[in-house]
Coordinates of C-alpha atoms in Angstrom, one line a residue:
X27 CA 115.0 36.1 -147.6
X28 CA 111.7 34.2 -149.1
X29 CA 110.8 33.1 -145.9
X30 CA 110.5 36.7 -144.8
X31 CA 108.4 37.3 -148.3
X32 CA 106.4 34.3 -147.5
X33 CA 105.4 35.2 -143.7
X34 CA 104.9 38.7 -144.8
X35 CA 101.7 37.8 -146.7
X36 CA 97.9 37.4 -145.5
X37 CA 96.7 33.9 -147.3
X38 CA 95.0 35.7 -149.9
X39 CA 97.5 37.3 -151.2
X40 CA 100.2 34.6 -150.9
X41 CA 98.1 32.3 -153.4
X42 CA 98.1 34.9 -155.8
X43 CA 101.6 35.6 -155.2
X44 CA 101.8 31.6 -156.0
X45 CA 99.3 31.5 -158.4
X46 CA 101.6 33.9 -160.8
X47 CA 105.0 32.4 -159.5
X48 CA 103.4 28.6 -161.0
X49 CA 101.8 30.2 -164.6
X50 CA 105.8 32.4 -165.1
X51 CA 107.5 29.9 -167.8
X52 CA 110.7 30.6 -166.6
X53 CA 113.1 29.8 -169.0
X54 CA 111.4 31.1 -171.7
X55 CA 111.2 34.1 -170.1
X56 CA 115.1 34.3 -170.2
X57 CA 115.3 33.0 -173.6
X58 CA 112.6 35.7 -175.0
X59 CA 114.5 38.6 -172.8
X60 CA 118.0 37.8 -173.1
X61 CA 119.1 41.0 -172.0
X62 CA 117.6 40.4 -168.7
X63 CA 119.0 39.4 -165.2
X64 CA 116.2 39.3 -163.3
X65 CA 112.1 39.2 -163.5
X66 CA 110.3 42.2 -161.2
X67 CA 107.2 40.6 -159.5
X68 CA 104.9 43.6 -157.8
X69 CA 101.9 42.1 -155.7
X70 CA 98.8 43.6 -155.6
X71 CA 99.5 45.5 -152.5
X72 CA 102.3 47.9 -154.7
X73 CA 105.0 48.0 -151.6
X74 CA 105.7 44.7 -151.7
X75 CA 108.2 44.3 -155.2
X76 CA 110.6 41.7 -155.8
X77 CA 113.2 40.8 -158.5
X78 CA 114.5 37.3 -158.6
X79 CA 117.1 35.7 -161.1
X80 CA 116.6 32.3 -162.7
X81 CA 117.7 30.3 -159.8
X82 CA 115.7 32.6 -157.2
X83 CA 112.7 31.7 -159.2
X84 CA 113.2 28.6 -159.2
X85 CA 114.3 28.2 -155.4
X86 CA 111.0 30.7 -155.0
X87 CA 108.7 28.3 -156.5
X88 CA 109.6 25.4 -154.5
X89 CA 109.4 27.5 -151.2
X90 CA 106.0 28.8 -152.4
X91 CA 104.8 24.5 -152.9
X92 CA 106.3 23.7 -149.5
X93 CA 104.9 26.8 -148.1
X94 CA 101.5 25.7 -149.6
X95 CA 101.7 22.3 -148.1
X96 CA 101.9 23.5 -144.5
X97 CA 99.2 25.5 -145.1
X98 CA 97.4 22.6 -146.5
X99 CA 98.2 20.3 -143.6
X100 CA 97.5 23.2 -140.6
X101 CA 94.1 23.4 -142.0
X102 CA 93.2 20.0 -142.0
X103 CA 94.5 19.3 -138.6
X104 CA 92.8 22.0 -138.0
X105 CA 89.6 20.6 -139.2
X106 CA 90.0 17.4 -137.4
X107 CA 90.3 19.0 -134.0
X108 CA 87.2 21.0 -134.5

């Protein structure tokens, strides 16, 4: 499922996606909203809305860094072969 959410986004809007992912304090979150199961994230582009639990959140966060790394290393081999 979050590698669909992940290929599903231009670049811009996957770093914002990131962006808000990295700033969400996670378990406090939880702790403020007890009564909560799940955290509902809509992008910027308003059909794409997703609700994750505490462990998809987590799991989310560390697909969104590995996701970011590839990204990081396709454009510098990019800019070595150009």
């Amino acid at each position: 499922m979050y590698k669909n959410i992940v290929q599903g986004l231009v670049l811009n809007d996957f770093y914002k996606l990131k962006n808000l992912i990295d700033t969400i304090d996670i378990e406090e979150f939880f702790l403020n909203y007890q009564g909560e199961k799940r955290l509902s994230i809509r992008t910027s582009f308003a059909d794409l809305f997703f609700a994750f639990d505490v462990n998809e959140l987590y799991e989310l966060r560390e697909l969104m860094l590995y996701a970011d790394l590839k990204i990081k290393l396709y454009e510098s081999i990019k800019d070595n072969i150009n």
